Coordinates of C-alpha atoms in Angstrom, one line a residue:
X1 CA -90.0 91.0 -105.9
X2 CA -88.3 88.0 -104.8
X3 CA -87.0 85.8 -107.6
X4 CA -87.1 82.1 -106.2
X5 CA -85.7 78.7 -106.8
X6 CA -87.7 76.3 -105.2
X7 CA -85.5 73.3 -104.9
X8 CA -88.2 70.5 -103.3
X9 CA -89.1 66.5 -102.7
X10 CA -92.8 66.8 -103.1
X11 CA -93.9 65.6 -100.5
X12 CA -97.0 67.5 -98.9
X13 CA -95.6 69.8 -96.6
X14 CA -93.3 71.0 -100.2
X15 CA -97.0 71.2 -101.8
X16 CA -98.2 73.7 -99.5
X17 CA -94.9 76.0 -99.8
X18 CA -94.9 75.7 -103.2
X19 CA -98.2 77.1 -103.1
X20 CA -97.4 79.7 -101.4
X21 CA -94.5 80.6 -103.5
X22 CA -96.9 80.5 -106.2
X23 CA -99.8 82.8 -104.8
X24 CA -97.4 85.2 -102.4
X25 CA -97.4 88.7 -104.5
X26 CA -93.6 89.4 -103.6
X27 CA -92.5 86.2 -104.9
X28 CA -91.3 85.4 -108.6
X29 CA -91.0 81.8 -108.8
X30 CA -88.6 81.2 -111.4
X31 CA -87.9 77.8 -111.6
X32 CA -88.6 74.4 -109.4
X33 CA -86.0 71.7 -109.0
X34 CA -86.2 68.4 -107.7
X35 CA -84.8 66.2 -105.3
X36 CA -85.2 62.9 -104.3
X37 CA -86.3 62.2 -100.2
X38 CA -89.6 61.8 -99.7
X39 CA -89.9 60.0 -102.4
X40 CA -88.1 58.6 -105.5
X41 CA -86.7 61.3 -107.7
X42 CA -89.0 59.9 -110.4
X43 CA -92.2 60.2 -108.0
X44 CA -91.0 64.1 -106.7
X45 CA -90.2 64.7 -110.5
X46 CA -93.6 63.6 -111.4
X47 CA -95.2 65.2 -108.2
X48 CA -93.8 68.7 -109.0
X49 CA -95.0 68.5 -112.7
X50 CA -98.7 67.5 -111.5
X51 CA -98.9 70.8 -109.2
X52 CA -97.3 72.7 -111.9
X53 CA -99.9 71.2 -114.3
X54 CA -103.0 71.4 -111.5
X55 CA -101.6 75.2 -110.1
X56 CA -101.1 76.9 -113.6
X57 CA -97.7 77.4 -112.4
X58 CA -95.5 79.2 -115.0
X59 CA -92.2 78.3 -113.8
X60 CA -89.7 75.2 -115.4
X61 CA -89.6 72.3 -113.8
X62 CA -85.8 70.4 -113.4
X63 CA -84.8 67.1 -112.8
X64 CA -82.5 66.5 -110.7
X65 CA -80.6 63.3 -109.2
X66 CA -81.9 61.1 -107.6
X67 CA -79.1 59.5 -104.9
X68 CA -76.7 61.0 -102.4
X69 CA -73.4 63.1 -103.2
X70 CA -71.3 60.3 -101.8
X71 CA -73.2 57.3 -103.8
X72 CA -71.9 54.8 -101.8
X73 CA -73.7 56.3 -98.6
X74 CA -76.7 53.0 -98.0
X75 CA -80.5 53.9 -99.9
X76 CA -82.8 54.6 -97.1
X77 CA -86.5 53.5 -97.4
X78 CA -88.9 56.4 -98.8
X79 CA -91.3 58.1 -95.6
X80 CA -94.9 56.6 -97.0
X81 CA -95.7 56.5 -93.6
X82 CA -96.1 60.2 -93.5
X83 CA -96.1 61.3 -97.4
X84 CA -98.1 58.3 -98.9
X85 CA -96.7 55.8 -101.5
X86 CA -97.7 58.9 -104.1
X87 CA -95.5 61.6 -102.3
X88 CA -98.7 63.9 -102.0
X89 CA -101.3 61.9 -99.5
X90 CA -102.1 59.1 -101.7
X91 CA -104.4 61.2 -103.8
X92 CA -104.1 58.8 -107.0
X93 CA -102.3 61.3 -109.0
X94 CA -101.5 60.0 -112.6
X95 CA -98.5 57.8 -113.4
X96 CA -97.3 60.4 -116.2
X97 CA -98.1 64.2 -116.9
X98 CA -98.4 65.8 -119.7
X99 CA -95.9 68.4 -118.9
X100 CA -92.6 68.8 -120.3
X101 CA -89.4 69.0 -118.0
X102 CA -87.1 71.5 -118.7
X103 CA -84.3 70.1 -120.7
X104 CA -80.8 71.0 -118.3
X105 CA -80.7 68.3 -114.9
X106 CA -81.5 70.6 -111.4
X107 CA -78.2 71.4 -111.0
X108 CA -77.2 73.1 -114.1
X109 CA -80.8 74.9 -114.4
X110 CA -79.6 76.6 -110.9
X111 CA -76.4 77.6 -112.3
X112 CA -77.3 78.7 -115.7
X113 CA -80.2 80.7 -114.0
X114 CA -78.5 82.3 -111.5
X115 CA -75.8 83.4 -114.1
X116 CA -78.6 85.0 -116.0
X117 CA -79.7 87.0 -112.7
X118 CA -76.6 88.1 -111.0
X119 CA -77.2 88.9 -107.3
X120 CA -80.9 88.5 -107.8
X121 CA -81.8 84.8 -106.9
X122 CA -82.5 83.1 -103.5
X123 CA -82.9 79.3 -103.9
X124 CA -85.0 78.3 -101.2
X125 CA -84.2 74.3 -100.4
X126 CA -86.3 72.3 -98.6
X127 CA -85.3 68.8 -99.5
X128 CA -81.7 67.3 -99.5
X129 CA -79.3 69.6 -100.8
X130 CA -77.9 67.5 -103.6
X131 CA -78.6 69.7 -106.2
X132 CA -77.2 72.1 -104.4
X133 CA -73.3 70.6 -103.5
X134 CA -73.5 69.6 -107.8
X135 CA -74.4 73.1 -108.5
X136 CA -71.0 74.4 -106.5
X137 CA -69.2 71.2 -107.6
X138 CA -69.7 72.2 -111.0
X139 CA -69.3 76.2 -110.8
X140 CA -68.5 77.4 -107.8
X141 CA -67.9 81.1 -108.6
X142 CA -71.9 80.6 -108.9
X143 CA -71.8 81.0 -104.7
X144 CA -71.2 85.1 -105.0
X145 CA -73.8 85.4 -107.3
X146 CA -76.3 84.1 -104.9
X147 CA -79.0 86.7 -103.3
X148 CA -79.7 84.3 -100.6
X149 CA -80.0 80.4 -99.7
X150 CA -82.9 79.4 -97.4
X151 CA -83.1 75.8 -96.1
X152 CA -85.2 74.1 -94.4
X153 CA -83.4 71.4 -92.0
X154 CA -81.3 70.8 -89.3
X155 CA -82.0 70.8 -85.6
X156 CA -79.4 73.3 -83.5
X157 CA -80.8 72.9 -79.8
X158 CA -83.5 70.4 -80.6
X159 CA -83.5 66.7 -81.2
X160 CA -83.9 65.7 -84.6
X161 CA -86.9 63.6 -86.0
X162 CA -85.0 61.1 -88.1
X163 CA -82.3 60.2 -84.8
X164 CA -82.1 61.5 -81.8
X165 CA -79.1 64.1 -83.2
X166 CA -80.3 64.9 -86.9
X167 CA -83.4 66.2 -89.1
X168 CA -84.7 64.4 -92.0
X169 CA -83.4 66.3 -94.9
X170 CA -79.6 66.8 -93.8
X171 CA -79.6 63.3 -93.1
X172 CA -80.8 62.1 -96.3
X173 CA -77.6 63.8 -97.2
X174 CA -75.5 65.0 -94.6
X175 CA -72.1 65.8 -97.3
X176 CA -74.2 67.8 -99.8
X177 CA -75.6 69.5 -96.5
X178 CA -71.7 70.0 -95.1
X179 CA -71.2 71.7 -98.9
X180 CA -73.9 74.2 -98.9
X181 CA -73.7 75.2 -95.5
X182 CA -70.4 76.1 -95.7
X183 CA -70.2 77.4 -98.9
X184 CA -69.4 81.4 -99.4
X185 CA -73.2 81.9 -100.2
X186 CA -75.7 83.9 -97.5
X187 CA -77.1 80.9 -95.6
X188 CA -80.7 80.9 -93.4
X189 CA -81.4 77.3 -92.1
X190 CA -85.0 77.0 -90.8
X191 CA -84.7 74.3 -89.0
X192 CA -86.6 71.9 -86.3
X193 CA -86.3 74.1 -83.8
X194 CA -88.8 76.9 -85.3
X195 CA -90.5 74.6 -87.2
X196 CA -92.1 72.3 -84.7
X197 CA -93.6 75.3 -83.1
X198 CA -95.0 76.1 -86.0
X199 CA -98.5 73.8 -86.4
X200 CA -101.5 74.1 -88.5
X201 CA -105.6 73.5 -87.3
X202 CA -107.5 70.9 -88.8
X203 CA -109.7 74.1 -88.6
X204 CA -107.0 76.6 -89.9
X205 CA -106.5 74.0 -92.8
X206 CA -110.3 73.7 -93.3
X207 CA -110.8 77.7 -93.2
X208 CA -108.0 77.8 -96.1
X209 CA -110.0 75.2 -98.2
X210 CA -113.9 77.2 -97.8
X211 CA -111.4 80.5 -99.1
X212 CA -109.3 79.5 -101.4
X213 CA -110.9 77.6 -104.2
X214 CA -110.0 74.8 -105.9
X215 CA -106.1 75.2 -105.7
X216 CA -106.5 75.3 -101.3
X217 CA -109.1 72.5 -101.5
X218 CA -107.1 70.4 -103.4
X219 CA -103.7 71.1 -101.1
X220 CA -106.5 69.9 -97.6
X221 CA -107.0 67.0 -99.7
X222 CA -103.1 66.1 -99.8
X223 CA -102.8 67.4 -96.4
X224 CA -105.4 64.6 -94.4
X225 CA -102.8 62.1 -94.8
X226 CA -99.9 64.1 -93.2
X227 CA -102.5 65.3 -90.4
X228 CA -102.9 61.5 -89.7
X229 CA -99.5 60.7 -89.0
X230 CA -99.2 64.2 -87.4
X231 CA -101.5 62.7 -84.5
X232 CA -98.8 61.1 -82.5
X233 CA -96.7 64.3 -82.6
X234 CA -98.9 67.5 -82.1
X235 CA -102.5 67.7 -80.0
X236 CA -104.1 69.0 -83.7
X237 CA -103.1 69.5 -87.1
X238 CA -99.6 68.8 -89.0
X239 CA -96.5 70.9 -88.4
X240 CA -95.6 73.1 -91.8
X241 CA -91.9 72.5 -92.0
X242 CA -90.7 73.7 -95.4
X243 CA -93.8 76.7 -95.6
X244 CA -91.4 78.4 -92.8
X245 CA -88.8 78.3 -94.8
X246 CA -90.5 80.3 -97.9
X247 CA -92.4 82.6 -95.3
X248 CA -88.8 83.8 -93.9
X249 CA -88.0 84.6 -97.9
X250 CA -91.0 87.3 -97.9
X251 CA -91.1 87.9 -93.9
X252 CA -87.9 87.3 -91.8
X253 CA -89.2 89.8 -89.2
X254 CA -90.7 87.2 -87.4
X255 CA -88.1 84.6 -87.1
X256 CA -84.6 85.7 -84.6
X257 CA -81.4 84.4 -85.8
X258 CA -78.3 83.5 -84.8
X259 CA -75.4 83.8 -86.7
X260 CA -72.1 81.8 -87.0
X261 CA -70.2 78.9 -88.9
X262 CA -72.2 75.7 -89.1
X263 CA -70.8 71.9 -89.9
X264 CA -72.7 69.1 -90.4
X265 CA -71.6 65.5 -89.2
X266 CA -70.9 63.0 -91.7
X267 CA -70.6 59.4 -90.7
X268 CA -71.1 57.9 -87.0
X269 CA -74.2 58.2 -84.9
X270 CA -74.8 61.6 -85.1
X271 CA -75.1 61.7 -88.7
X272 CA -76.2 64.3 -90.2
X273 CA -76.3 66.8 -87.2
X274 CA -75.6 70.2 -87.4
X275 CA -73.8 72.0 -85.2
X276 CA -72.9 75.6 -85.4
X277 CA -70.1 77.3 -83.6
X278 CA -72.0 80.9 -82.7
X279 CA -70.4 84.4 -83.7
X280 CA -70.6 85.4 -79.7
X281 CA -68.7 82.3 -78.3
X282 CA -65.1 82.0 -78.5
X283 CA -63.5 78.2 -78.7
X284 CA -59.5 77.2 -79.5
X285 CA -59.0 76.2 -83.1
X286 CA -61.4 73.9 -85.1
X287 CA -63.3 72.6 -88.1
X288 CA -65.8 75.6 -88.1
X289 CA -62.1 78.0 -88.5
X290 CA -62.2 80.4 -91.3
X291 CA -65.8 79.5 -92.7
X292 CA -68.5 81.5 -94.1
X293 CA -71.1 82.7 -90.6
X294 CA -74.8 81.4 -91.5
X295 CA -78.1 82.3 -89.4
X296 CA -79.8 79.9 -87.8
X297 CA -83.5 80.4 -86.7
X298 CA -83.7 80.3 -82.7
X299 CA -87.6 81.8 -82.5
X300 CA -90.1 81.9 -84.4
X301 CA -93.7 84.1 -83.7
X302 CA -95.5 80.9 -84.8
X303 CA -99.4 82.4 -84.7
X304 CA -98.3 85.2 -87.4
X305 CA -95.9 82.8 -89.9
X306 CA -99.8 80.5 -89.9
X307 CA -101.5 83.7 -90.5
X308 CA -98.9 84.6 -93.3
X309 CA -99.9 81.3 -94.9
X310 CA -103.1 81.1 -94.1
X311 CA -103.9 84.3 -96.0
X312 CA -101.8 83.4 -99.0
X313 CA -102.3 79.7 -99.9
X314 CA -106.6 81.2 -98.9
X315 CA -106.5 83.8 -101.6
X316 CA -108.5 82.5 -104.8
X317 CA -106.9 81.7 -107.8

């Protein structure tokens, strides 16, 4: 079993891997912390307790903050172009839940809980990495205590989709991103360049919902919005970014990997690009000197990561 922190900016794609976090039978989610990015930390916040509430999900939910490591970084507008002004598809879910948070803020949840399971926890992190870079700032000795770190972000040799140099969720916060990629914690980015190859079926999406009850027909629901704005990108169906990122957790088999230091830019037009200096190349001195080497994901078998999902988030409550 896999004991998970599910650090997340729900956001529809984060519903469907927190879903399958939920329903995958090698995965103990432990606890689900929240970031702000696609939308306010007070709408993820809310967001994450309403699929707790809707999911019988066991696991805590955290708080975490709600604005960039370097606060005087510019806001930048929420994505309802492609998550709804809700976060999950414009579903009309409530203005409050009925669900209690968990009393610590994200960051000190992650440190208190991996502390209480030495060697045991991978955080997988598929928003900004915020409460990530607090969680080192605060205890850093917490970074060999780490299982694993899985991310979803980034774009190595691939455009981005927020510039033309960086992916969404490193540039939402490209200093936290510099922090937890570099820290001395195992790193696996799954970035734009797997996940874009990566697309579900309206079909595959509708198959899910006739299988999986209530919980899957409920997640097609949230996804119809994303599919929409998905239309301009792919020829059917919505790319599942941060689902990727929790089926490398559980599969990493099908994902190859490169390994090596990784930096991300901070400031200037390229930021928030990552760039990683690889294990097999040699260059004169430089930044990525002396740092921790991370895998990036180069390949991905795309048809068996959708059947992974497919056959978890389908399984009936």
């Amino acid at each position: 079993m896999h004991k998970v922190i599910f650090d997340t900016d729900p956001g529809i794609d984060d519903a469907m891997a927190l879903l399958f976090l939920h329903q995958h039978p090698d995965i103990d989610l432990i606890g689900i912390t929240t970031v702000f990015g696609n939308a306010s930390i007070e709408t993820t916040t809310r967001n994450a307790l309403y699929l707790k509430k809707t999911w019988n999900i066991d696991a805590p939910v955290a708080k975490g903050l709600g604005e960039t490591l370097d606060p005087s970084r510019p806001h930048v507008d929420w994505p309802t172009g492609i998550h709804g002004d809700d976060g999950l598809g414009n579903i009309g879910v409530p203005d409050s839940i009925d669900v209690d948070l968990d009393p610590r803020p994200a960051h000190r949840f992650i440190i208190e809980t991996v502390r209480a399971h030495p060697g045991e926890v991978t955080i997988v992190a598929v928003g900004r990495m915020t409460n990530l870079a607090l969680a080192l700032r605060e205890d850093p000795d917490i970074a060999v205590l780490v299982k694993d770190v899985v991310i979803m972000g980034g774009a190595f040799d691939v455009p981005g989709n927020i510039t033309p140099a960086a992916e969404a969720n490193i540039h939402g916060d490209p200093d936290a991103a510099d922090v937890a990629m570099t820290a001395p914690w195992p790193v696996t980015v799954v970035g734009l360049d797997v996940t874009t190859k990566t697309v579900m079926t309206r079909k595959l999406m509708a198959d899910i919902a006739a299988a999986g009850g209530e919980r899957a027909t409920l997640l097609a629901k949230i996804s119809q919005f994303y599919i929409e704005f998905y239309e301009q990108h792919v020829d059917d169906g919505m790319v599942v970014h941060d689902s990727c990122a929790c089926v490398y957790v559980v599969a990493p088999h099908l994902f190859e990997t490169r390994s090596g230091a990784i930096r991300v830019v901070c400031g200037g037009i390229a930021d928030g690009q990552t760039i990683q200096k690889p294990d097999s190349r040699s260059f004169p001195t430089s930044p990525w000197d002396e740092l921790p080497s991370q895998n990036v994901c180069t390949g991905v078998d795309a048809d068996a990561v959708l059947a992974l999902i497919a056959e978890t988030i389908g399984r009936p409550a």
